[in-house]
Amino acid sequence: MVKQARQLVREGKLGTIRKIMVEYPQGWLSTLIENESPLAAWRTDPEKGD
């Protein structure tokens, strides 16, 4: 999809791009992985992620 969007922009088929919104779903966040692996705790704890 990213490659297709880039091509559409390059070809001028989308007009002027004024705003871009994206999502990046993370499947591993559907479970409490930090309870299974202490090394993963920083991923969901802002204080440890600095």
Tab-separated table of C-alpha atoms in Angstrom:
chain	number	residue	atom	x	y	z
A	1	MET	CA	0.000	0.000	0.000
A	2	VAL	CA	2.840	2.379	0.779
A	3	LYS	CA	4.437	1.743	-2.600
A	4	GLN	CA	1.117	2.256	-4.350
A	5	ALA	CA	0.481	5.506	-2.461
A	6	ARG	CA	3.967	6.750	-3.309
A	7	GLN	CA	3.368	6.041	-6.982
A	8	LEU	CA	0.024	7.851	-6.938
A	9	VAL	CA	1.697	10.891	-5.344
A	10	ARG	CA	4.539	10.834	-7.872
A	11	GLU	CA	2.065	10.663	-10.740
A	12	GLY	CA	0.079	13.581	-9.309
A	13	LYS	CA	-3.107	11.521	-9.163
A	14	LEU	CA	-3.928	12.574	-5.587
A	15	GLY	CA	-3.513	16.317	-5.916
A	16	THR	CA	-1.917	18.315	-3.122
A	17	ILE	CA	-1.349	16.219	-0.004
A	18	ARG	CA	-2.350	18.292	3.010
A	19	LYS	CA	-2.635	15.682	5.731
A	20	ILE	CA	-1.463	12.110	6.229
A	21	MET	CA	-2.867	9.769	8.879
A	22	VAL	CA	-1.412	6.305	9.396
A	23	GLU	CA	-1.815	3.400	11.790
A	24	TYR	CA	0.765	0.825	12.781
A	25	PRO	CA	-1.070	-1.949	14.637
A	26	GLN	CA	1.041	-4.014	16.988
A	27	GLY	CA	-0.339	-7.527	17.469
A	28	TRP	CA	2.026	-8.290	20.329
A	29	LEU	CA	0.273	-5.647	22.435
A	30	SER	CA	-2.915	-7.720	22.486
A	31	THR	CA	-1.461	-9.756	25.355
A	32	LEU	CA	0.552	-8.745	28.408
A	33	ILE	CA	3.910	-9.831	26.996
A	34	GLU	CA	5.726	-7.834	29.684
A	35	ASN	CA	4.478	-10.408	32.220
A	36	GLU	CA	6.021	-13.209	30.178
A	37	SER	CA	9.327	-11.520	29.460
A	38	PRO	CA	10.961	-8.992	31.804
A	39	LEU	CA	12.971	-7.742	28.834
A	40	ALA	CA	9.734	-6.584	27.175
A	41	ALA	CA	8.565	-4.419	30.095
A	42	TRP	CA	10.125	-1.240	28.665
A	43	ARG	CA	7.797	-1.431	25.653
A	44	THR	CA	4.681	-0.579	27.641
A	45	ASP	CA	6.193	1.424	30.534
A	46	PRO	CA	6.937	5.034	29.542
A	47	GLU	CA	9.350	5.476	32.466
A	48	LYS	CA	11.459	2.528	31.301
A	49	GLY	CA	11.257	3.524	27.641
A	50	ASP	CA	13.202	6.796	27.965
